[in-house]
Amino acid sequence: MSSYSITEPSVRQKWIAGILVVGYAILTLIPLIWIIATGFKTPSDAIAYPPKVLFSPSLEGYVNLFTSRTRLAPEDLAALGEPTTWYDRIVRGYDMVITGPSRYGERFMNSVVIGFGSTFLSVFLGTIAAYAFSRFKVPLKDDLLFFILSTRMMPPIAVAIPIFLMYRELGLNDTQLGMILLYTAVNLSLSVWLLKGFIDEIPVEYEEAALIDGYTRFQAFYKVVLPQAATGIASTAIFCLIFAWNEYAFAALLTSGTAQTAPPFIPTIIGAGGKDWPAVAAGATLFLVPIMVFTILLRKHLLRGITFGAVRK
Amino acid sequence: MAQIIVKNIRKEFGAFTAVQSSSFTIEDGEFFMLLGPSGCGKTTTLRMIAGLELPTSGEIFINGEEVSQKPASQRDIAFVFQMFALYPHMNVRKNISYPLVSQGMPRDQVRAKVAEVAQILGITDILDKPVGGLSGGDRQRVALGRAIVRDPACFLMDEPLGALDAEFRERMAEELRALHDRMGATTVYVTHDQLEAMQMGDKIVVMNHGVVEQFGRPQDIYDWPATTFVARFIGSPAMNLLSFDGMVGHGTSSVTLGEAAIDIPPMIGGADGRLTLGVRPEHVHLDDAAAFRARILAAEYLGTTQIVTLDSAHGQIKARIGSHVPVRIGDTTGLRFDARSISLFAASGHALISEANQKVLSHG
Ligand SMILES: Nc1ncnc2c1ncn2[C@@H]1O[C@H](COP(=O)(O)OP(=O)(O)OP(=O)(O)O)[C@@H](O)[C@H]1O
Ligand SMILES: [Mg+2]
């Protein structure tokens, strides 16, 4: 142990630190709060100038997000009679009727499948590759590791055109599988390197002890290494998911119909008139939820140093 | 319970040879010490016996069965690691029961067995604690518990006390030896501490640079070192080694160092050229009448005895004599050696066979 200062900070120091932290948090949260608030505004409130901080909330954005609507002539509207649901009523205010659900739900599910699918694959492949690199004599180990890292040395989008052509030939264009494979390929180098670092930290003696205790190599890996790599696996998974979830460029290029993810879809919500900002904001707000939930669920693992103190060095 | 025979095992890591053709036999129930300086290949040898490392060549027999290429899990051994290697994500009870669970033992039987082992080691009260917060001694006991719970054929321990502080080491050493005597299981114990090896071991293998220098009972190794390395490594202070030019042959019973004739045990082997005479400090006596002269450099008082350091024409000598003998620093005095306890070494460093050491060295 080197020398750490153990003097308690003074009340004034705590106040200053607190104000700085809270101030910075507010600053970074403003865009997020703005998006969430816009989702609950009416279109006219959303583009009002000066911007409205106080407004009466409306669910119009969310209704517009989830439905497709069409405008009817006043006499046709009258012929339909009174609106039957609260969302009908909102739409009627604009002389429109709901014709069906929008595409948002499908796009969102595409994002879920592709995001979590590629995260699972990246972490799964990354863990076994990292374990092999960490524990076994792999021929040309250093070169292979460098090669894996080198796939990250240029922006992935630089190879967009070749990938587009390749995918077209292979029939992977606009498929969930194609996007899962693509994001896995991009994330794999990160995941191998991160996880190798974590696995290197786990003393081999644990596995050797398990081997002597009568377990097979795989059981030792599964029962001893994995629980201890949980922290690393959780943080790697979060990094992978964030990338796959937010990726825009490849998604815009390679998906247009069946496999389109939410990021390229959300801007199209704004519609021909270019007025429907609340629906865009609502789409973006909902899009944030899964990744926040995922991060919060894994937070426990991120914070826990489970190997602390078990080995004397 | 097991007898372990190690036959010509050799281990290479790439171009580097960590263990060169070692052989020794560990009898059933023995407390066996693998002793040597750091990097001499003790751990590598132990790991080959355990099956954590496969020998490049050679054979290992456990109870007559050749196991050198078998995986560790099939050798019925327990290994205590220097750093204990307790599973950090499990509590004490789970750590100890882990080897039993792998055998598919029923749960109530596991519980009973763990309770019994905890009783033996005095750790019943910490069974449900996580291993993270335990003291060094308790971790050591948990590691032992995990080893003995399975009743393995033998225990392999790699410097199991190395991580403990000095005061605690002694107590754990006694506990370990007592535990061994009670269970009677063959134990192979690695250490670089010659005192620990002498105190605890039934037999000792002394290794250096991957080579077995000597193998035998502590007393035999102490009295009749097979090489100058062993002579220097064992005992504190170490054996005095005086080099001289001379020639000995069958039946020689005296050598000449400078002017002085020194009686030695009758030789059986012979050699000439640069020879080395070895004598333990307790077999050196100050005697003004003796022909071998040396000047007193220092005296270190140790209660009933004292260690006197002298300078002679053949190198420094230490003598362990009674503290009542008056010594004056700077005086020149004569030295007399107990003839029956002298060893001679050839230029290669190997001991020459005499009537005194032939019993120890011919079968070692
Ligand atoms: N996996 C390995 N690869 C390469 N060299 C190794 C390996 N394991 C051990 N060695 C080398 O073999 C030699 C013997 O190592 P070993 O661990 O057996 O020594 P030791 O006698 O146990 O020493 P210590 O008292 O320091 O533990 C050392 O020089 C070591 O560097
Ligand atoms: Mg070692």
XYZ file of C-alpha atoms in Angstrom, chain A residues 2-214:
213
model
C 1.292 3.401 -0.848
C 0.307 6.346 1.261
C -3.246 7.545 0.819
C -4.578 10.647 2.446
C -7.124 9.586 4.980
C -8.060 13.037 6.224
C -11.772 13.644 5.928
C -12.502 16.490 3.457
C -13.848 19.623 5.132
C -17.507 20.616 4.875
C -16.603 23.387 2.463
C -14.655 21.041 0.212
C -17.602 18.679 0.164
C -19.941 21.477 -0.813
C -17.712 22.622 -3.641
C -17.327 19.069 -4.913
C -21.061 18.499 -4.651
C -21.925 21.655 -6.570
C -19.439 20.795 -9.320
C -20.798 17.276 -9.695
C -24.437 18.346 -9.680
C -23.734 21.205 -12.089
C -21.962 18.910 -14.514
C -24.718 16.319 -14.251
C -27.373 18.910 -15.072
C -25.350 20.170 -18.012
C -25.051 16.707 -19.517
C -28.649 15.834 -18.734
C -30.160 18.874 -20.485
C -30.310 17.287 -23.972
C -31.768 14.123 -22.503
C -34.380 16.004 -20.497
C -35.145 18.082 -23.577
C -35.792 14.959 -25.635
C -37.982 13.396 -22.984
C -39.932 16.637 -22.537
C -40.391 17.136 -26.274
C -41.961 13.689 -26.465
C -44.789 14.986 -24.300
C -45.360 18.269 -26.139
C -47.726 19.037 -28.930
C -46.094 19.699 -32.309
C -46.695 23.415 -32.013
C -45.258 23.568 -28.478
C -42.248 21.600 -29.702
C -41.232 24.227 -32.242
C -42.379 27.266 -30.230
C -39.898 30.122 -29.931
C -38.762 30.991 -27.324
C -38.737 27.309 -26.274
C -41.418 26.343 -23.808
C -40.067 25.026 -20.537
C -43.483 24.765 -18.960
C -46.170 23.211 -21.111
C -49.270 21.086 -20.708
C -48.252 17.482 -21.418
C -49.801 15.578 -24.275
C -49.512 12.023 -25.484
C -49.797 13.072 -29.086
C -46.165 12.267 -29.826
C -46.552 8.704 -28.587
C -49.837 8.211 -30.437
C -48.248 9.444 -33.645
C -45.208 7.277 -33.012
C -47.184 4.069 -32.832
C -49.857 4.684 -35.474
C -50.255 5.487 -39.131
C -52.956 8.003 -39.840
C -54.735 9.452 -42.801
C -56.522 12.764 -43.283
C -60.235 12.640 -44.101
C -62.663 15.206 -45.452
C -64.884 16.760 -42.728
C -68.018 15.019 -44.039
C -66.335 11.590 -43.944
C -65.153 12.287 -40.421
C -68.627 13.249 -39.368
C -69.954 10.036 -40.886
C -67.656 8.022 -38.523
C -69.443 9.343 -35.483
C -67.804 10.164 -32.126
C -64.232 8.886 -31.491
C -64.309 5.816 -29.257
C -60.869 5.898 -27.608
C -58.609 8.570 -26.150
C -56.106 8.163 -28.950
C -58.811 8.399 -31.591
C -59.836 11.654 -30.008
C -56.316 13.090 -30.207
C -56.009 12.157 -33.869
C -59.461 13.555 -34.683
C -58.227 16.955 -33.513
C -56.136 17.031 -36.680
C -58.962 15.798 -38.944
C -57.319 12.377 -39.171
C -58.152 8.760 -38.395
C -55.880 5.894 -37.363
C -55.410 3.392 -40.147
C -53.163 0.921 -38.263
C -49.997 0.498 -36.222
C -46.834 2.202 -37.388
C -43.574 0.470 -38.199
C -41.921 1.591 -34.959
C -42.709 -1.595 -33.034
C -41.124 -3.808 -35.698
C -38.051 -1.587 -35.963
C -37.685 -1.595 -32.251
C -37.854 -5.386 -32.143
C -35.253 -5.540 -34.909
C -32.989 -3.427 -32.732
C -33.590 -5.716 -29.767
C -32.883 -8.895 -31.713
C -29.848 -7.515 -33.531
C -28.459 -5.621 -30.528
C -28.774 -8.409 -27.974
C -28.022 -11.145 -30.511
C -24.758 -9.585 -31.571
C -23.875 -8.743 -27.963
C -24.400 -12.338 -26.926
C -22.311 -13.634 -29.826
C -19.517 -11.105 -29.275
C -19.281 -11.880 -25.576
C -19.589 -15.632 -26.041
C -16.943 -15.829 -28.765
C -14.852 -13.209 -27.005
C -14.835 -15.155 -23.752
C -13.716 -18.446 -25.227
C -11.158 -16.753 -27.462
C -9.829 -14.686 -24.572
C -9.625 -17.791 -22.390
C -7.634 -19.604 -25.053
C -5.301 -16.659 -25.571
C -4.883 -16.285 -21.846
C -4.305 -19.919 -20.886
C -3.023 -21.936 -23.800
C 0.020 -21.876 -25.973
C -1.460 -20.498 -29.171
C 0.941 -20.430 -32.117
C 1.595 -16.848 -33.247
C -0.392 -15.625 -30.243
C 0.943 -12.069 -30.282
C 0.476 -11.699 -34.010
C -3.071 -12.986 -33.819
C -3.931 -10.629 -30.995
C -2.470 -7.738 -32.915
C -4.378 -8.772 -35.995
C -7.605 -8.887 -34.003
C -6.914 -5.436 -32.652
C -5.988 -4.110 -36.074
C -9.545 -4.641 -37.301
C -10.345 -1.650 -35.141
C -7.668 0.581 -36.571
C -9.829 2.068 -39.275
C -13.420 3.181 -38.891
C -15.600 0.174 -39.772
C -17.652 2.286 -42.124
C -14.586 2.610 -44.374
C -15.346 -0.892 -45.618
C -19.056 -0.241 -46.004
C -19.084 -0.569 -49.787
C -17.272 -3.931 -49.935
C -19.518 -5.231 -47.166
C -22.575 -3.973 -49.007
C -21.505 -5.804 -52.173
C -20.552 -8.927 -50.285
C -23.831 -8.979 -48.388
C -25.775 -8.512 -51.598
C -24.061 -11.552 -53.104
C -24.617 -13.605 -49.968
C -28.230 -12.584 -49.559
C -27.475 -11.055 -46.165
C -28.657 -7.570 -47.121
C -31.498 -6.409 -44.955
C -31.541 -9.510 -42.766
C -31.283 -9.736 -38.991
C -28.624 -12.415 -39.308
C -26.528 -10.178 -41.532
C -26.634 -7.324 -39.041
C -25.897 -9.624 -36.095
C -22.841 -11.010 -37.880
C -21.665 -7.559 -38.848
C -21.935 -6.060 -35.372
C -20.353 -9.169 -33.873
C -17.406 -8.813 -36.223
C -16.968 -5.171 -35.284
C -17.300 -5.794 -31.540
C -15.226 -8.946 -31.352
C -11.840 -7.257 -31.178
C -12.965 -5.096 -28.291
C -14.473 -8.049 -26.504
C -11.430 -10.337 -26.953
C -9.063 -7.694 -25.675
C -11.175 -6.581 -22.755
C -11.943 -10.106 -21.642
C -8.376 -11.291 -22.033
C -7.370 -8.592 -19.590
C -9.942 -9.789 -17.090
C -9.114 -13.474 -17.494
C -5.382 -12.830 -17.230
C -6.098 -11.402 -13.800
C -7.634 -14.646 -12.558
C -4.852 -16.807 -11.111
C -4.471 -20.158 -12.913
C -4.159 -21.851 -9.547
C -7.949 -21.751 -9.221
C -8.355 -23.873 -12.301
C -5.502 -26.132 -11.323
C -7.079 -26.605 -7.918
C -10.336 -27.520 -9.641
C -8.527 -29.936 -11.962
C -6.981 -31.644 -8.966
C -10.320 -31.642 -7.193
C -11.553 -33.874 -9.981
